[in-house]
CSV table of C-alpha atoms in Angstrom, one decimal:
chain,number,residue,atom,x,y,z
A,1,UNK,CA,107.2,101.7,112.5
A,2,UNK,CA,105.0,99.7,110.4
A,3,UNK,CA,103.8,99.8,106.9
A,4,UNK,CA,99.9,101.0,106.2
A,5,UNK,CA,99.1,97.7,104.1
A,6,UNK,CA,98.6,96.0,107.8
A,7,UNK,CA,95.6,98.6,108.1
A,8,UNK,CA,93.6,96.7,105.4
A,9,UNK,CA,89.5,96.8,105.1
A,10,UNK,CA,89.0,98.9,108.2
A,11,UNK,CA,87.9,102.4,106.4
A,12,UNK,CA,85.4,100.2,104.6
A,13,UNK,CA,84.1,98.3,107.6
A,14,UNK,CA,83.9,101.2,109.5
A,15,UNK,CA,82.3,103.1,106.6
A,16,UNK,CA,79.8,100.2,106.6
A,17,UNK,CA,79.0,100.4,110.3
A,18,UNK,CA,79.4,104.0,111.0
A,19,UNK,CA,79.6,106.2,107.5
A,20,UNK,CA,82.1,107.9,105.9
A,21,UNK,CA,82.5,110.8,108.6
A,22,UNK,CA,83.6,108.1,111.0
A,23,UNK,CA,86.5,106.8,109.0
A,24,UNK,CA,87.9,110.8,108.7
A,25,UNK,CA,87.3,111.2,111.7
A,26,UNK,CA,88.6,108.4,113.6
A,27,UNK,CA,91.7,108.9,111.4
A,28,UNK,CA,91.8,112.4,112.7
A,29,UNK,CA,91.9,111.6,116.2
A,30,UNK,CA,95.0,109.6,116.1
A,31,UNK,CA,96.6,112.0,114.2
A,32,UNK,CA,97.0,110.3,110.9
A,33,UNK,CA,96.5,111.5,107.3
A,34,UNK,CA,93.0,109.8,104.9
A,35,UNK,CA,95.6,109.7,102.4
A,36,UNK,CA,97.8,107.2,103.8
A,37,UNK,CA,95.3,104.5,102.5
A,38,UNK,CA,96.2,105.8,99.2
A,39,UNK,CA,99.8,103.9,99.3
A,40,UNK,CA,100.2,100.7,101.3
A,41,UNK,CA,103.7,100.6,101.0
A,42,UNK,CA,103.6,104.4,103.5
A,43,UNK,CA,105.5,103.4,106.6
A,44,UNK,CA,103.5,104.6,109.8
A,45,UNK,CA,103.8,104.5,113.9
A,46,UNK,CA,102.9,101.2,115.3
A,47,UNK,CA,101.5,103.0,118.0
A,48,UNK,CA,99.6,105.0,115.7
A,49,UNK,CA,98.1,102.0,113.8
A,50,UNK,CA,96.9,100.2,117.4
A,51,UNK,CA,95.3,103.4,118.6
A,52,UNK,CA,93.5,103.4,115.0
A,53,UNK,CA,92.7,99.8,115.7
A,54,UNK,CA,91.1,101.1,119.2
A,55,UNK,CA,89.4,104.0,117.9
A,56,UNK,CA,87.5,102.7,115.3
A,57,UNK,CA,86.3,100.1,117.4
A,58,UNK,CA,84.8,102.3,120.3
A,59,UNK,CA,83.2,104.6,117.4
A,60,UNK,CA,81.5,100.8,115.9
A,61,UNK,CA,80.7,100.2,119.3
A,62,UNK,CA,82.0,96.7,118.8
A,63,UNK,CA,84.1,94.7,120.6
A,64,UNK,CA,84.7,92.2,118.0
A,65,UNK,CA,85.9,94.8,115.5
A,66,UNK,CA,89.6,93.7,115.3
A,67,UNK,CA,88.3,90.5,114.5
A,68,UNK,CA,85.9,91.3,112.2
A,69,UNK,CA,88.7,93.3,110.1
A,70,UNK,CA,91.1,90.6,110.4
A,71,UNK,CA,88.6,88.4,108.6
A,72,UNK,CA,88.2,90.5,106.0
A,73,UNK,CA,91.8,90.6,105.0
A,74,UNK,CA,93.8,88.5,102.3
A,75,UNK,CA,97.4,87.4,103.5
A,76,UNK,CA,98.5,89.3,99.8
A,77,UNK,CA,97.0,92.4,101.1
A,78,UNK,CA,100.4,92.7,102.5
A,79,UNK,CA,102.3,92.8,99.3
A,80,UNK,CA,105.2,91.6,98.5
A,81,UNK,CA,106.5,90.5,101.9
A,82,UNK,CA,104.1,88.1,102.4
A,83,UNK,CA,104.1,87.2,98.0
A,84,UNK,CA,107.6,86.0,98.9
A,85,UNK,CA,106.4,83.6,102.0
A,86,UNK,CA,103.9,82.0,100.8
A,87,UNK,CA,106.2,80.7,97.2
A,88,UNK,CA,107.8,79.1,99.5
A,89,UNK,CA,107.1,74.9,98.9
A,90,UNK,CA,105.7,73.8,102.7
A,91,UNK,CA,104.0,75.6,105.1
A,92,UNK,CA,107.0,75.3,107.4
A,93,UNK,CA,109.5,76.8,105.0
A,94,UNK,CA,106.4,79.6,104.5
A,95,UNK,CA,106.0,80.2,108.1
A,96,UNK,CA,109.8,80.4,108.4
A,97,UNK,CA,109.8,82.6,105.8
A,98,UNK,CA,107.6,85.1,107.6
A,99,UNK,CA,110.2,84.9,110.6
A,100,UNK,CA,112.7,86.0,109.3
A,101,UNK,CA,112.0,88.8,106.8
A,102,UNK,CA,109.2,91.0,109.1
A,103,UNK,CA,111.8,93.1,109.6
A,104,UNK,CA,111.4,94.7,106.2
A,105,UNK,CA,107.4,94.9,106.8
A,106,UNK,CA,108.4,96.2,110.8
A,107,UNK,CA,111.0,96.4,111.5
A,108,UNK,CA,110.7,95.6,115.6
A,109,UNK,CA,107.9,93.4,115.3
A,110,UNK,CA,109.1,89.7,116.0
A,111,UNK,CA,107.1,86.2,114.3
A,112,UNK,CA,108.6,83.2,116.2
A,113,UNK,CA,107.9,79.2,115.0
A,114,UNK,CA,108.7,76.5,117.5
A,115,UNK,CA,107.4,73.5,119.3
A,116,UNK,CA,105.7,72.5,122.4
A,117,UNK,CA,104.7,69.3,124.1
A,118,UNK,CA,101.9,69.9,126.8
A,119,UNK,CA,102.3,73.1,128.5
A,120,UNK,CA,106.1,73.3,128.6
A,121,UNK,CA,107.9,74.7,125.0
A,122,UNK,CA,111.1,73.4,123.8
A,123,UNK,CA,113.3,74.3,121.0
A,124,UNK,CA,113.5,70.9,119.9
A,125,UNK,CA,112.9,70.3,116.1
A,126,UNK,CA,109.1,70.4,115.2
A,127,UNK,CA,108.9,67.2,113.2
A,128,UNK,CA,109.6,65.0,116.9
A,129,UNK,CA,106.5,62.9,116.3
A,130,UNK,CA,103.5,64.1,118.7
A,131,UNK,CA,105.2,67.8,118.2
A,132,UNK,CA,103.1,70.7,118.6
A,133,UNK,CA,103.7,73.8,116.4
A,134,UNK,CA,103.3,77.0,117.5
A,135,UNK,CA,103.6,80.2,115.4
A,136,UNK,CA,103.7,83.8,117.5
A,137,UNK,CA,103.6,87.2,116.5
A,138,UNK,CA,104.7,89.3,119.5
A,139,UNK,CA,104.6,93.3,118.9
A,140,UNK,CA,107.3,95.6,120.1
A,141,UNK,CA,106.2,98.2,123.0
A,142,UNK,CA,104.4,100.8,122.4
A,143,UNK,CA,103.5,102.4,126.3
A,144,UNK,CA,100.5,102.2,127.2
A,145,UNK,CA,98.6,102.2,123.7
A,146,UNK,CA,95.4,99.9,123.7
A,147,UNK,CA,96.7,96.7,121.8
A,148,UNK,CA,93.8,94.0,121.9
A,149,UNK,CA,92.2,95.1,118.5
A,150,UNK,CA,94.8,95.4,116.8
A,151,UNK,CA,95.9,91.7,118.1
A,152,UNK,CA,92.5,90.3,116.8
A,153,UNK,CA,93.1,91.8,113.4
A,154,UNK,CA,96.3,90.0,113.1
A,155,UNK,CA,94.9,86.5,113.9
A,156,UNK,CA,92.8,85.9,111.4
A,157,UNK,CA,95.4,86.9,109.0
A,158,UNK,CA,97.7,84.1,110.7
A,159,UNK,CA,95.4,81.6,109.8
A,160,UNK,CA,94.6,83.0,106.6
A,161,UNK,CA,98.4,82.1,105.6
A,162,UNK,CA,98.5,78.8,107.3
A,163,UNK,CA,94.8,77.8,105.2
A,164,UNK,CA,96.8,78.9,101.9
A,165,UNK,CA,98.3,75.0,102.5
A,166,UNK,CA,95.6,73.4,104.6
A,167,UNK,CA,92.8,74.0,103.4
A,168,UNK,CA,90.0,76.7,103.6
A,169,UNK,CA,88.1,75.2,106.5
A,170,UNK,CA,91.6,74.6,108.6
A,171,UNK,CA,91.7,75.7,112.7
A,172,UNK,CA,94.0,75.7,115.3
A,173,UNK,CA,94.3,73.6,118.4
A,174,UNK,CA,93.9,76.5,120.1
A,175,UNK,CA,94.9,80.5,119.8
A,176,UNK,CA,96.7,82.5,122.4
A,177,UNK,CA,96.2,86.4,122.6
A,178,UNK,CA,98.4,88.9,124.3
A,179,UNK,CA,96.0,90.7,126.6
A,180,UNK,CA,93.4,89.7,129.5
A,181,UNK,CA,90.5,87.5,129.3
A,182,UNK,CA,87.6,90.1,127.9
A,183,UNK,CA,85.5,87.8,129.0
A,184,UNK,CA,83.5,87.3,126.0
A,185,UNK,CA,85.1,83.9,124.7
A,186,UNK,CA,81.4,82.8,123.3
A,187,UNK,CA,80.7,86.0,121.3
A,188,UNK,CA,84.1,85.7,119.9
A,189,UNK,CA,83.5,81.5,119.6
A,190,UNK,CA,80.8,82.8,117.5
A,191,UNK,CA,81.8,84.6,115.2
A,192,UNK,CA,85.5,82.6,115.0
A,193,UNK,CA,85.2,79.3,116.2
A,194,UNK,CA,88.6,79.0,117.8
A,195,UNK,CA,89.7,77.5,121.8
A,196,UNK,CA,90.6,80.4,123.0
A,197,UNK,CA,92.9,81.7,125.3
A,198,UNK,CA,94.7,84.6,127.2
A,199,UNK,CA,97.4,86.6,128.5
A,200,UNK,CA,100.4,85.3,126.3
A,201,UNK,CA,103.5,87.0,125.2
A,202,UNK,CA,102.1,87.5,121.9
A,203,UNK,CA,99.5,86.4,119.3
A,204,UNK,CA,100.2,82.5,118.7
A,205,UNK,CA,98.5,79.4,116.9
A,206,UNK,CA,99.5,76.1,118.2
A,207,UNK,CA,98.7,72.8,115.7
A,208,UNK,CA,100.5,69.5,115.2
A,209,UNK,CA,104.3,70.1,113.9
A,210,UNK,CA,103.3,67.7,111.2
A,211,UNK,CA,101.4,69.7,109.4
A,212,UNK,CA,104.6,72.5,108.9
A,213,UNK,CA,105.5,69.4,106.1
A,214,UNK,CA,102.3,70.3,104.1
A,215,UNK,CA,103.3,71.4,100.7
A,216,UNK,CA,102.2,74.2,98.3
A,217,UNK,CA,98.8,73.2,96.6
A,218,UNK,CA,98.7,75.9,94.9
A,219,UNK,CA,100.5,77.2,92.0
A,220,UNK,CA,103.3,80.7,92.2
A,221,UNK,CA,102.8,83.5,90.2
A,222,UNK,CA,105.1,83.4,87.5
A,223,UNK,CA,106.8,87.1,89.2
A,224,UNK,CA,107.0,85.1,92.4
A,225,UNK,CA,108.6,81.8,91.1
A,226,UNK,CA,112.3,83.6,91.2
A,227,UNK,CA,111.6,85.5,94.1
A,228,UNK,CA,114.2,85.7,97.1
A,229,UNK,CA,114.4,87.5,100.3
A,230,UNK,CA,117.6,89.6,98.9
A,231,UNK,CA,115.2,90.5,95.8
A,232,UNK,CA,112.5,91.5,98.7
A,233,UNK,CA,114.8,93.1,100.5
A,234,UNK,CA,115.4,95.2,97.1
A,235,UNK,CA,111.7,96.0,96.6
A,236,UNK,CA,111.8,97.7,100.2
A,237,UNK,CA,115.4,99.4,100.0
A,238,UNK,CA,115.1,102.8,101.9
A,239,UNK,CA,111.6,102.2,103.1
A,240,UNK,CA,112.2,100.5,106.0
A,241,UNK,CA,113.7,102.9,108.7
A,242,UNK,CA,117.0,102.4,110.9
A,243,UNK,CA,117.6,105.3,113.2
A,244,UNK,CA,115.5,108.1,115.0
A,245,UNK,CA,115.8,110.4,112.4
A,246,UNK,CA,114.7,108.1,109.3
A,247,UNK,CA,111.7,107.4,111.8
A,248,UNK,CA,111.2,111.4,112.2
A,249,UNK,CA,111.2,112.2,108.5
A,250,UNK,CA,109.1,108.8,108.1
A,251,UNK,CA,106.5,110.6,110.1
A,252,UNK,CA,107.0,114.3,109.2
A,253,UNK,CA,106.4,112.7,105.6
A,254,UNK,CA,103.5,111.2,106.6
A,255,UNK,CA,102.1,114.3,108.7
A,256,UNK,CA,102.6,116.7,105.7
A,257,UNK,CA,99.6,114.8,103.9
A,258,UNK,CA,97.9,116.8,105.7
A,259,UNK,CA,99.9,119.7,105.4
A,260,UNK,CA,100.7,119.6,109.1
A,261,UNK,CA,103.9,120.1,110.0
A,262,UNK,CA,104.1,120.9,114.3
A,263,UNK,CA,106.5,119.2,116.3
A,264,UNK,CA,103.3,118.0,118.8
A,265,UNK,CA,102.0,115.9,116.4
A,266,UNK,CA,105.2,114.1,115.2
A,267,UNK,CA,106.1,113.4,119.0
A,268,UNK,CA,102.5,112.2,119.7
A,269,UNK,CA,103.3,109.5,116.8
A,270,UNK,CA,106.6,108.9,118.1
A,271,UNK,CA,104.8,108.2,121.1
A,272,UNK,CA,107.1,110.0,123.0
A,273,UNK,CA,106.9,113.9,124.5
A,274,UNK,CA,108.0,116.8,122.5
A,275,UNK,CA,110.8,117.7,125.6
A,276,UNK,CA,112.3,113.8,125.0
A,277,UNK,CA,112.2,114.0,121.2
A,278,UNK,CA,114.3,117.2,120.8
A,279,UNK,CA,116.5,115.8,123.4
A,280,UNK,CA,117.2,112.6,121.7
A,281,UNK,CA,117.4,114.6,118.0
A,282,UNK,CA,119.8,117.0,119.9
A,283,UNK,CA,122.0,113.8,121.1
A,284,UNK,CA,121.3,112.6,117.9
A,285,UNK,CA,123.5,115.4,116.2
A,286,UNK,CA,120.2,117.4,114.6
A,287,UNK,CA,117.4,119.6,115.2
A,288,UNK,CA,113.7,118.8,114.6
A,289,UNK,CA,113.6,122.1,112.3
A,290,UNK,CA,116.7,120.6,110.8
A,291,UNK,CA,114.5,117.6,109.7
A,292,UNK,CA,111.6,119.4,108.7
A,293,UNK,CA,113.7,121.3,106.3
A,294,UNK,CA,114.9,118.9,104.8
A,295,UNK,CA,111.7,116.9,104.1
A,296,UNK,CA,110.3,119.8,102.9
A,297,UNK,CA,112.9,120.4,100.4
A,298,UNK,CA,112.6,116.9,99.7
A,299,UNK,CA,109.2,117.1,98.9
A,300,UNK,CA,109.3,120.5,97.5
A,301,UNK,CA,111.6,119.2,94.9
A,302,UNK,CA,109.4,116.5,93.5
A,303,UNK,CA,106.3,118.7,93.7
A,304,UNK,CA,107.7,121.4,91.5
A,305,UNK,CA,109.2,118.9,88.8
A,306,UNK,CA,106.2,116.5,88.7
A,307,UNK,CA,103.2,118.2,89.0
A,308,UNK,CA,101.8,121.6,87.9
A,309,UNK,CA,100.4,122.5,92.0
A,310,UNK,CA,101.0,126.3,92.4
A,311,UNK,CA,103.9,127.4,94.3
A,312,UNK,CA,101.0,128.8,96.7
A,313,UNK,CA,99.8,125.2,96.8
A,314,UNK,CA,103.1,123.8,97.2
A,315,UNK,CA,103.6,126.1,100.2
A,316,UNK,CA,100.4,125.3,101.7
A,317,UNK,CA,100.6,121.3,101.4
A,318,UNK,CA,104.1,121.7,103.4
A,319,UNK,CA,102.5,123.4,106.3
A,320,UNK,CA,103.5,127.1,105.5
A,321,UNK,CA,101.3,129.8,106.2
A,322,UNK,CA,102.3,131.9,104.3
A,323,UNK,CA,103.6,130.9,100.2
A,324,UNK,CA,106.5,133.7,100.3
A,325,UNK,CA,107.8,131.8,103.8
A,326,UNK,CA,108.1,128.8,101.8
A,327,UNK,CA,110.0,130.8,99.0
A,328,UNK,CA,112.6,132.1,101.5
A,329,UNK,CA,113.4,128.6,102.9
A,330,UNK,CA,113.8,127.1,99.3
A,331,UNK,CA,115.9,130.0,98.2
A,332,UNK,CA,118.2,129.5,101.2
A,333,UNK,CA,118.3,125.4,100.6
A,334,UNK,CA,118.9,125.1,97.3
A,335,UNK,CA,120.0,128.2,96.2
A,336,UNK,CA,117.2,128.9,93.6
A,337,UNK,CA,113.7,130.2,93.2
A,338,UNK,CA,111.0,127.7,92.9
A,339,UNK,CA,109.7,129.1,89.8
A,340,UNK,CA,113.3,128.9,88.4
A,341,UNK,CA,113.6,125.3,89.6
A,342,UNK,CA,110.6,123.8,88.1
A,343,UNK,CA,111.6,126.0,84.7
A,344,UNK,CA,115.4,124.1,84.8
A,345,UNK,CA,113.8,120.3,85.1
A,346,UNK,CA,111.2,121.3,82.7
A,347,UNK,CA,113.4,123.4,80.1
């Protein structure tokens, strides 16, 4: 899982290049909900997000499209994850920073900060004079989801956050990505004027060590100034998901945007089949239908005390065909009629 911040300007680019139509559907044909965009903070399928990435690049019919998105975004754009890094008083402490707390932005995604000296790497401290610093993302596995574009989009973000300290005109010795040689080094030269190169374990930035001493020039919001990772870890408390079924209901919540609620979807999103996802539930101790339910009440709750929707369009946004099906299920849950249940948190 991942949070939807990390999709940042790519409706608009696309909307740009393409129109409007493009962004729904391209959004469509991964299986994800418009409205997503509509909170940042939404926790999404990694898998989901890359074949997004891959999508909207083949309808733009550009290559470069990754790139061109990544280059658009602000390091903040990420919230308060990356608020929290970049109070931090040196770039190293920053980067560091950034290391050790992705697990609350994604939670399997990995950002590693060591040292090399040629073309060997060593663990050794990266102030050794002559040091090489080199920062990696590396992105858990997702099958066989296309992963190039959504690599590009996360490098200039990487160097957004290291020019926060260095400067606004500040490159890399060189850049590694984590896929093949596309052969177009000049067009992407072009547009980011970077030694490029290929086929690495992830998505790394390699500069002098000595620059991981560079401290803040700029000043921290006063909200920021106080800020630890135990108060991040705060902001984020039950968003971030631990076992199979937080992930499920992370993406039956996300599904039901939509109003879609089939089992076909959500194991698409998994990226998994719909035979291995009810056998891992089923191991698991629950059901899929077990899960469902219980987002739906979830969601059913909060619908009928905060908004005035219709029971008919409460029904329908939770993916039941028909309103007096939705009824029955509540009735059995909680023991009460929606009507009556909005009429207690109201009276």
């Amino acid at each position: 899982m991942t949070r939807a911040s990390g999709i940042g300007p790519l409706p608009r680019l696309l909307d740009e290049m393409c129109g409007g139509k493009a962004v729904e559907q391209v959004f469509r044909s991964v299986q994800l909900p418009v409205e997503i965009l509509e909170d940042p903070g939404a926790e999404m399928p990694l898998g989901a997000m890359m074949e997004l990435f891959d999508g909207a690049a083949r309808r733009a019919g550009d290559q470069l499209f990754g790139l061109r998105v990544g280059m658009a975004m602000a390091p903040l754009s990420y919230g308060s994850w990356v608020a929290y890094a970049m109070s931090a008083a040196t770039l190293g402490e920053a980067l560091q920073r950034l290391c050790r707390t992705i697990v609350l932005h994604q939670p399997h995604g990995r950002l590693l900060l060591g040292t090399a000296r040629g073309t060997g790497t060593t663990t050794a401290a990266a102030s050794d004079t002559g040091a090489l610093a080199v920062w990696t993302y590396i992105a858990p596995q997702v099958g066989q989801v296309p992963q190039a574009q959504h690599a590009d989009h996360i490098l200039p973000v990487m160097i957004a956050v290291c020019r926060r300290y260095l400067g606004l005109d500040w490159l890399p010795l060189r850049v590694r990505m984590n896929y093949p040689d596309p052969g177009d080094s000049a067009r992407r030269s072009a547009l980011l004027a970077l030694n490029w190169s290929f086929d690495g374990p992830g998505v790394s930035l390699t500069f002098p060590a000595a620059l991981l001493a560079t401290p803040r020039p700029f000043a921290v919001a006063r909200e920021a100034q106080f800020s630890t990772s135990v108060d991040l870890a705060a902001q984020l408390a039950g968003r971030t998901t631990q076992t199979l079924e937080e992930a499920v209901e992370a993406i039956v919540t996300l599904r039901l945007l939509d109003g879609r609620a089939d089992i076909d979807g959500v194991a698409r999103l998994a990226g998994t089949s719909v035979r291995s996802l009810q056998r891992r539930l089923s191991e698991s101790g629950t059901s899929y239908s077990a899960l469902l339910d219980r987002v739906r009440e979830r969601k059913a709750r909060a619908l009928l005390r905060e908004t005035d929707l219709s029971v008919t369009g409460i029904a329908l946004s939770l993916g039941y065909s028909d309103p007096a099906n939705f009824t029955r299920a509540f009735v059995r849950r909680t023991g009460t009629a929606p009507k009556q249940f909005r009429a207690s948190q109201r009276g």
